[in-house]
Amino acid sequence: MNFQKSSTLLSCIFFIFLPSVITSQTCEKSCGNIPIKYPFGTGPGCGDPRFQPYVICNNQQLSFKTHTGCYPVTSIDYNYQIMYISDPSMSTCACTQPSKGFSLDANAPFSFHDDTVFALLDCETDSSPIYKSNGGVNSTFPMCDSQGAPVCSLLYSCQAISRLNLPISTCCVYTPVDLGPAFEMDLEKLHCSSYSALYGFSGQELNPQAWKYGVALKYKFNFNNDYPDMCANCEKSNGVCGYGGPYSSFVCNCPSGFNTTNDCFLGSSWSNSFKNVPWHTGTTIVNSFLYFLATYNSDVLQVLSFSWQGFC
C-alpha cells in the first residue's frame, strides 16, 4: 500500500472513529429546572458574552450576580424578556430580617421591569436621606411614592412585621430618579434596616401573603432588540448559541460537542472543532486501535502513528 492510499484510508478511519471520542454538548439547555436559551448560557463560551458575567449556573442553580451579592433566579419569561430573581435577605409578609440592600452593576445589560416595587422598611425618619425637611415637618416627597402608602400599610399589617410595632412613617415605597443600570440601594446609607421587593399582586392586592415577592429585570438582545438570525438557525438545528475566539465571535455548540460557525446541520463549517475532545480518553482508545491495525498493515500503522502524534 503506497503513502497516498494510506492517507486516504487514514482520513476515512479518522472521521468515522472521531465521533466516539467527542464529548457531549458543552453548553447545556437547562440549569436545574430552568430552561436556558439565548442570551443566557450555562458557562463561559455559552450564550451572549455580555450576559455571561451576570447570569451563572453553578451546581444546577441559576443565579444573578452583582457587586452586592448572588441572587437565585426563580424563572425567566423568554417571550417578554423578563428574568425574575429573589433575595433571601429581603423581608416578605412571612418574615422580616436585616438586609444590606440591592444594586445593579453599571455595565449590567438589565433594567427594572415597570412592575417592580421596592419598599424600604424601618427607616429612621429623623436621619434618613429619603426624608426631607419641609418647614420643620418631615415629609417623604423626594424619593418616596405617595401612591405607595397602601403597599406600606398592608406590609406592616403582616404578622412578621406588625409585631415590631413600627410606625407606618418608617416605610417608604422607594422611587429614586434612576431605576436603570447602576441602580444602588444601600440600606446603611439610607438608614433603613430592611426592604421588600415585589413584582405582582396575583390579583389579590389586599392580601400581602399572596403577593409575588422578588425583583423583575428586563433585558434586550441588542440595540434594536432583534433576535440574532445566526442564533435562531443554530437553535433550529438543535444547537446552543455561544461565542469563542479572541473577539468572542458567534459559535453554534452542537450535540456532538463540535462548535460551528453557523448551525449543526450536515455540511456546516467547523470552528474549534476539537477543543472539547477528552484527549486522555481518546489517546487510550486510539492507541488500542493502532495496535489492532498493526496486525493488518504496517504502512497504515506508520501513517496513523505519525499523524496522531502530530495532531496531539
CSV table of C-alpha atoms in Angstrom, one decimal:
chain,number,residue,atom,x,y,z
A,1,MET,CA,0.0,0.0,0.0
A,2,ASN,CA,1.5,3.4,-1.0
A,3,PHE,CA,1.5,6.5,1.0
A,4,GLN,CA,-1.4,8.2,-0.9
A,5,LYS,CA,-3.7,5.2,-0.3
A,6,SER,CA,-2.7,5.0,3.3
A,7,SER,CA,-3.5,8.7,3.8
A,8,THR,CA,-6.9,8.2,2.2
A,9,LEU,CA,-7.6,5.3,4.4
A,10,LEU,CA,-6.4,7.3,7.4
A,11,SER,CA,-8.9,10.1,6.7
A,12,CYS,CA,-11.8,7.7,6.4
A,13,ILE,CA,-10.9,5.9,9.6
A,14,PHE,CA,-10.3,9.1,11.5
A,15,PHE,CA,-13.7,10.7,10.7
A,16,ILE,CA,-15.6,7.5,11.3
A,17,PHE,CA,-13.9,6.9,14.6
A,18,LEU,CA,-13.8,10.5,15.9
A,19,PRO,CA,-17.4,10.9,17.0
A,20,SER,CA,-16.9,8.2,19.7
A,21,VAL,CA,-14.1,10.4,21.1
A,22,ILE,CA,-16.1,13.7,21.2
A,23,THR,CA,-17.9,14.6,24.5
A,24,SER,CA,-21.5,15.7,24.9
A,25,GLN,CA,-22.7,19.2,24.2
A,26,THR,CA,-20.7,21.7,26.3
A,27,CYS,CA,-23.4,24.3,26.6
A,28,GLU,CA,-26.4,22.8,28.4
A,29,LYS,CA,-30.0,23.7,27.6
A,30,SER,CA,-31.2,23.9,31.3
A,31,CYS,CA,-29.8,24.8,34.7
A,32,GLY,CA,-31.7,22.9,37.3
A,33,ASN,CA,-35.4,23.2,36.4
A,34,ILE,CA,-34.9,26.4,34.4
A,35,PRO,CA,-34.6,26.2,30.6
A,36,ILE,CA,-31.6,28.1,29.2
A,37,LYS,CA,-31.9,30.0,26.0
A,38,TYR,CA,-30.1,32.9,24.3
A,39,PRO,CA,-28.9,35.3,25.6
A,40,PHE,CA,-28.1,33.3,28.7
A,41,GLY,CA,-25.8,30.3,29.0
A,42,THR,CA,-24.6,27.7,31.5
A,43,GLY,CA,-20.9,28.6,31.4
A,44,PRO,CA,-18.1,30.5,29.7
A,45,GLY,CA,-18.5,30.4,25.9
A,46,CYS,CA,-22.3,29.9,26.2
A,47,GLY,CA,-25.0,32.4,25.4
A,48,ASP,CA,-24.1,36.1,24.9
A,49,PRO,CA,-20.8,37.3,26.3
A,50,ARG,CA,-22.4,40.4,27.6
A,51,PHE,CA,-24.7,38.4,29.9
A,52,GLN,CA,-22.3,35.6,31.0
A,53,PRO,CA,-20.7,37.5,33.9
A,54,TYR,CA,-24.0,38.3,35.5
A,55,VAL,CA,-26.1,35.1,35.0
A,56,ILE,CA,-24.2,31.9,36.1
A,57,CYS,CA,-25.1,28.3,36.5
A,58,ASN,CA,-23.3,26.6,39.4
A,59,ASN,CA,-24.3,23.1,40.7
A,60,GLN,CA,-27.5,23.3,38.7
A,61,GLN,CA,-28.5,26.6,40.4
A,62,LEU,CA,-29.0,29.6,38.2
A,63,SER,CA,-28.0,32.9,39.8
A,64,PHE,CA,-27.9,36.6,39.1
A,65,LYS,CA,-24.6,38.2,40.2
A,66,THR,CA,-24.0,41.8,41.2
A,67,HIS,CA,-21.5,43.5,43.4
A,68,THR,CA,-23.9,43.3,46.3
A,69,GLY,CA,-24.4,39.5,46.1
A,70,CYS,CA,-25.6,36.5,44.2
A,71,TYR,CA,-29.3,36.0,43.9
A,72,PRO,CA,-31.3,32.9,42.9
A,73,VAL,CA,-33.1,33.1,39.5
A,74,THR,CA,-36.6,31.8,40.1
A,75,SER,CA,-37.8,31.9,36.4
A,76,ILE,CA,-37.3,33.5,33.0
A,77,ASP,CA,-40.0,34.7,30.7
A,78,TYR,CA,-38.4,34.4,27.3
A,79,ASN,CA,-41.5,35.7,25.4
A,80,TYR,CA,-41.5,39.0,27.3
A,81,GLN,CA,-37.7,39.0,28.1
A,82,ILE,CA,-38.1,39.2,31.9
A,83,MET,CA,-35.9,37.5,34.5
A,84,TYR,CA,-37.3,37.0,38.0
A,85,ILE,CA,-34.9,36.8,40.9
A,86,SER,CA,-35.2,36.5,44.7
A,87,ASP,CA,-33.2,37.9,47.5
A,88,PRO,CA,-33.0,35.6,50.5
A,89,SER,CA,-32.1,38.5,52.8
A,90,MET,CA,-35.1,40.7,52.0
A,91,SER,CA,-38.3,40.8,54.1
A,92,THR,CA,-41.7,39.5,53.0
A,93,CYS,CA,-45.0,39.1,54.6
A,94,ALA,CA,-43.8,35.8,56.0
A,95,CYS,CA,-40.6,37.1,57.7
A,96,THR,CA,-38.6,40.2,58.3
A,97,GLN,CA,-34.8,40.3,58.6
A,98,PRO,CA,-32.0,42.8,58.2
A,99,SER,CA,-30.6,43.4,54.7
A,100,LYS,CA,-27.8,45.4,53.1
A,101,GLY,CA,-29.9,46.2,50.1
A,102,PHE,CA,-29.8,45.5,46.3
A,103,SER,CA,-27.9,47.0,43.5
A,104,LEU,CA,-27.2,46.6,39.8
A,105,ASP,CA,-23.8,46.8,38.2
A,106,ALA,CA,-23.2,49.8,36.0
A,107,ASN,CA,-22.5,47.7,32.9
A,108,ALA,CA,-25.1,45.1,33.5
A,109,PRO,CA,-27.4,44.7,30.4
A,110,PHE,CA,-30.6,44.8,32.6
A,111,SER,CA,-33.1,47.3,33.8
A,112,PHE,CA,-36.0,47.0,36.2
A,113,HIS,CA,-39.4,46.0,34.9
A,114,ASP,CA,-42.1,48.6,35.5
A,115,ASP,CA,-44.0,46.2,37.8
A,116,THR,CA,-41.1,46.0,40.3
A,117,VAL,CA,-41.8,47.8,43.6
A,118,PHE,CA,-39.3,48.4,46.3
A,119,ALA,CA,-40.5,49.2,49.9
A,120,LEU,CA,-37.9,50.3,52.4
A,121,LEU,CA,-38.7,49.2,55.9
A,122,ASP,CA,-37.9,50.5,59.4
A,123,CYS,CA,-36.2,53.7,58.2
A,124,GLU,CA,-35.0,56.4,60.6
A,125,THR,CA,-37.3,59.3,59.9
A,126,ASP,CA,-35.0,61.9,61.6
A,127,SER,CA,-31.8,61.0,59.7
A,128,SER,CA,-32.6,59.1,56.5
A,129,PRO,CA,-31.8,61.0,53.3
A,130,ILE,CA,-35.1,59.7,51.8
A,131,TYR,CA,-36.9,62.2,54.0
A,132,LYS,CA,-36.5,66.0,53.6
A,133,SER,CA,-37.4,68.7,56.0
A,134,ASN,CA,-40.2,70.9,54.9
A,135,GLY,CA,-40.8,73.8,57.4
A,136,GLY,CA,-39.7,71.6,60.2
A,137,VAL,CA,-42.1,68.8,59.3
A,138,ASN,CA,-40.7,65.6,57.9
A,139,SER,CA,-42.2,64.6,54.5
A,140,THR,CA,-41.5,61.9,52.0
A,141,PHE,CA,-41.7,63.9,48.8
A,142,PRO,CA,-38.3,63.4,47.1
A,143,MET,CA,-37.7,59.6,47.0
A,144,CYS,CA,-40.9,58.0,48.3
A,145,ASP,CA,-44.0,57.5,46.2
A,146,SER,CA,-47.1,58.9,47.9
A,147,GLN,CA,-49.2,56.5,46.0
A,148,GLY,CA,-47.4,53.6,47.6
A,149,ALA,CA,-48.9,54.2,51.1
A,150,PRO,CA,-51.3,51.2,50.7
A,151,VAL,CA,-48.4,48.9,50.0
A,152,CYS,CA,-46.7,50.1,53.2
A,153,SER,CA,-49.9,49.8,55.2
A,154,LEU,CA,-50.5,46.2,54.0
A,155,LEU,CA,-46.9,45.1,54.5
A,156,TYR,CA,-46.9,46.5,58.1
A,157,SER,CA,-50.1,44.5,58.7
A,158,CYS,CA,-48.2,41.2,58.2
A,159,GLN,CA,-47.7,39.4,61.5
A,160,ALA,CA,-43.9,39.2,60.9
A,161,ILE,CA,-43.7,43.0,60.6
A,162,SER,CA,-46.5,44.1,62.8
A,163,ARG,CA,-45.0,42.5,65.9
A,164,LEU,CA,-42.2,45.0,65.6
A,165,ASN,CA,-44.7,47.9,66.3
A,166,LEU,CA,-43.2,50.2,63.7
A,167,PRO,CA,-45.0,53.4,62.8
A,168,ILE,CA,-46.1,53.5,59.1
A,169,SER,CA,-44.0,56.6,58.6
A,170,THR,CA,-40.9,54.4,58.7
A,171,CYS,CA,-41.9,52.7,55.4
A,172,CYS,CA,-41.1,54.2,52.0
A,173,VAL,CA,-42.1,52.9,48.6
A,174,TYR,CA,-38.7,53.8,47.0
A,175,THR,CA,-38.8,55.7,43.7
A,176,PRO,CA,-35.4,57.2,43.0
A,177,VAL,CA,-34.8,59.0,39.7
A,178,ASP,CA,-32.6,56.2,38.3
A,179,LEU,CA,-34.1,52.7,38.3
A,180,GLY,CA,-31.8,51.6,35.5
A,181,PRO,CA,-28.3,50.2,35.4
A,182,ALA,CA,-26.0,51.4,38.2
A,183,PHE,CA,-29.1,51.4,40.5
A,184,GLU,CA,-27.8,51.5,44.1
A,185,MET,CA,-29.9,50.8,47.1
A,186,ASP,CA,-27.6,50.9,50.1
A,187,LEU,CA,-29.7,50.5,53.2
A,188,GLU,CA,-26.9,51.5,55.5
A,189,LYS,CA,-26.6,54.9,53.8
A,190,LEU,CA,-30.4,55.2,53.6
A,191,HIS,CA,-30.7,54.4,57.3
A,192,CYS,CA,-33.2,51.6,56.8
A,193,SER,CA,-32.9,48.2,58.3
A,194,SER,CA,-34.6,46.1,55.6
A,195,TYR,CA,-36.5,46.2,52.3
A,196,SER,CA,-39.1,44.2,50.5
A,197,ALA,CA,-39.5,43.9,46.7
A,198,LEU,CA,-42.5,42.6,44.7
A,199,TYR,CA,-43.4,42.4,41.0
A,200,GLY,CA,-47.1,41.3,41.1
A,201,PHE,CA,-50.1,41.1,43.3
A,202,SER,CA,-51.5,37.8,41.9
A,203,GLY,CA,-54.9,39.5,41.6
A,204,GLN,CA,-55.0,39.9,45.4
A,205,GLU,CA,-54.0,43.5,46.0
A,206,LEU,CA,-55.3,43.4,49.6
A,207,ASN,CA,-53.6,40.2,50.6
A,208,PRO,CA,-49.8,40.7,51.0
A,209,GLN,CA,-49.4,37.0,51.7
A,210,ALA,CA,-50.2,36.2,48.1
A,211,TRP,CA,-48.0,38.9,46.5
A,212,LYS,CA,-45.1,37.9,44.2
A,213,TYR,CA,-42.0,38.8,46.1
A,214,GLY,CA,-38.8,39.3,44.2
A,215,VAL,CA,-37.3,41.5,41.5
A,216,ALA,CA,-38.3,41.5,37.8
A,217,LEU,CA,-35.5,42.5,35.4
A,218,LYS,CA,-35.9,43.4,31.8
A,219,TYR,CA,-33.2,42.6,29.1
A,220,LYS,CA,-32.7,43.3,25.4
A,221,PHE,CA,-30.8,41.2,22.8
A,222,ASN,CA,-29.2,44.3,21.2
A,223,PHE,CA,-30.0,48.0,20.4
A,224,ASN,CA,-32.9,47.1,18.2
A,225,ASN,CA,-33.9,44.1,20.3
A,226,ASP,CA,-33.8,41.8,17.3
A,227,TYR,CA,-33.2,38.1,17.9
A,228,PRO,CA,-30.0,37.2,16.0
A,229,ASP,CA,-30.6,35.2,12.8
A,230,MET,CA,-27.5,33.1,13.4
A,231,CYS,CA,-28.7,32.1,16.8
A,232,ALA,CA,-32.1,31.2,15.5
A,233,ASN,CA,-30.6,29.0,12.8
A,234,CYS,CA,-28.4,27.4,15.4
A,235,GLU,CA,-31.2,26.5,17.7
A,236,LYS,CA,-33.3,25.1,14.8
A,237,SER,CA,-30.5,22.6,14.3
A,238,ASN,CA,-30.6,21.6,17.9
A,239,GLY,CA,-27.5,23.7,18.7
A,240,VAL,CA,-26.9,26.1,21.6
A,241,CYS,CA,-25.7,29.7,20.8
A,242,GLY,CA,-22.3,30.6,22.2
A,243,TYR,CA,-19.1,32.5,21.5
A,244,GLY,CA,-15.4,31.9,21.2
A,245,GLY,CA,-12.1,33.1,20.0
A,246,PRO,CA,-10.2,36.3,20.9
A,247,TYR,CA,-13.1,38.5,19.6
A,248,SER,CA,-15.9,36.5,21.2
A,249,SER,CA,-17.3,35.6,17.8
A,250,PHE,CA,-20.5,33.7,17.4
A,251,VAL,CA,-20.4,29.9,17.5
A,252,CYS,CA,-23.0,27.2,17.5
A,253,ASN,CA,-22.4,24.5,20.1
A,254,CYS,CA,-23.7,21.2,18.7
A,255,PRO,CA,-24.8,18.0,20.5
A,256,SER,CA,-21.7,16.2,19.2
A,257,GLY,CA,-19.5,18.6,21.1
A,258,PHE,CA,-18.3,20.4,18.0
A,259,ASN,CA,-18.5,24.2,17.6
A,260,THR,CA,-19.6,25.5,14.2
A,261,THR,CA,-19.8,29.0,12.7
A,262,ASN,CA,-23.4,28.6,11.7
A,263,ASP,CA,-25.5,25.6,12.6
A,264,CYS,CA,-25.4,21.9,13.4
A,265,PHE,CA,-26.8,20.6,10.1
A,266,LEU,CA,-24.7,18.3,8.0
A,267,GLY,CA,-22.2,20.3,6.0
A,268,SER,CA,-21.7,23.1,8.5
A,269,SER,CA,-18.3,24.6,8.7
A,270,TRP,CA,-16.3,23.6,11.7
A,271,SER,CA,-14.6,26.0,14.1
A,272,ASN,CA,-12.5,25.0,17.1
A,273,SER,CA,-13.9,21.5,16.5
A,274,PHE,CA,-11.6,19.6,18.7
A,275,LYS,CA,-11.5,21.7,21.8
A,276,ASN,CA,-14.0,19.5,23.6
A,277,VAL,CA,-12.2,16.2,23.0
A,278,PRO,CA,-11.1,14.4,26.2
A,279,TRP,CA,-7.6,13.7,24.9
A,280,HIS,CA,-6.6,11.5,27.8
A,281,THR,CA,-9.5,9.2,27.0
A,282,GLY,CA,-9.1,9.5,23.2
A,283,THR,CA,-5.4,8.6,23.4
A,284,THR,CA,-6.0,5.4,25.2
A,285,ILE,CA,-8.7,4.3,22.7
A,286,VAL,CA,-6.7,5.3,19.6
A,287,ASN,CA,-3.6,3.6,20.8
A,288,SER,CA,-5.6,0.4,21.2
A,289,PHE,CA,-7.0,0.9,17.8
A,290,LEU,CA,-3.5,1.4,16.3
A,291,TYR,CA,-2.3,-1.9,18.0
A,292,PHE,CA,-5.2,-3.7,16.3
A,293,LEU,CA,-4.2,-2.3,12.9
A,294,ALA,CA,-0.7,-3.4,13.4
A,295,THR,CA,-1.7,-6.9,12.5
A,296,TYR,CA,-3.4,-5.6,9.4
A,297,ASN,CA,-0.8,-3.4,7.6
A,298,SER,CA,2.4,-1.8,8.8
A,299,ASP,CA,2.1,1.0,6.3
A,300,VAL,CA,-1.2,2.1,7.7
A,301,LEU,CA,0.1,1.9,11.2
A,302,GLN,CA,3.1,4.0,10.3
A,303,VAL,CA,0.8,6.7,8.8
A,304,LEU,CA,-1.7,6.7,11.7
A,305,SER,CA,1.0,6.8,14.3
A,306,PHE,CA,2.8,9.7,12.7
A,307,SER,CA,-0.5,11.6,12.2
A,308,TRP,CA,-1.8,11.1,15.7
A,309,GLN,CA,1.5,12.2,17.3
A,310,GLY,CA,1.5,15.4,15.1
A,311,PHE,CA,-2.2,16.0,15.9
A,312,CYS,CA,-1.6,15.8,19.7
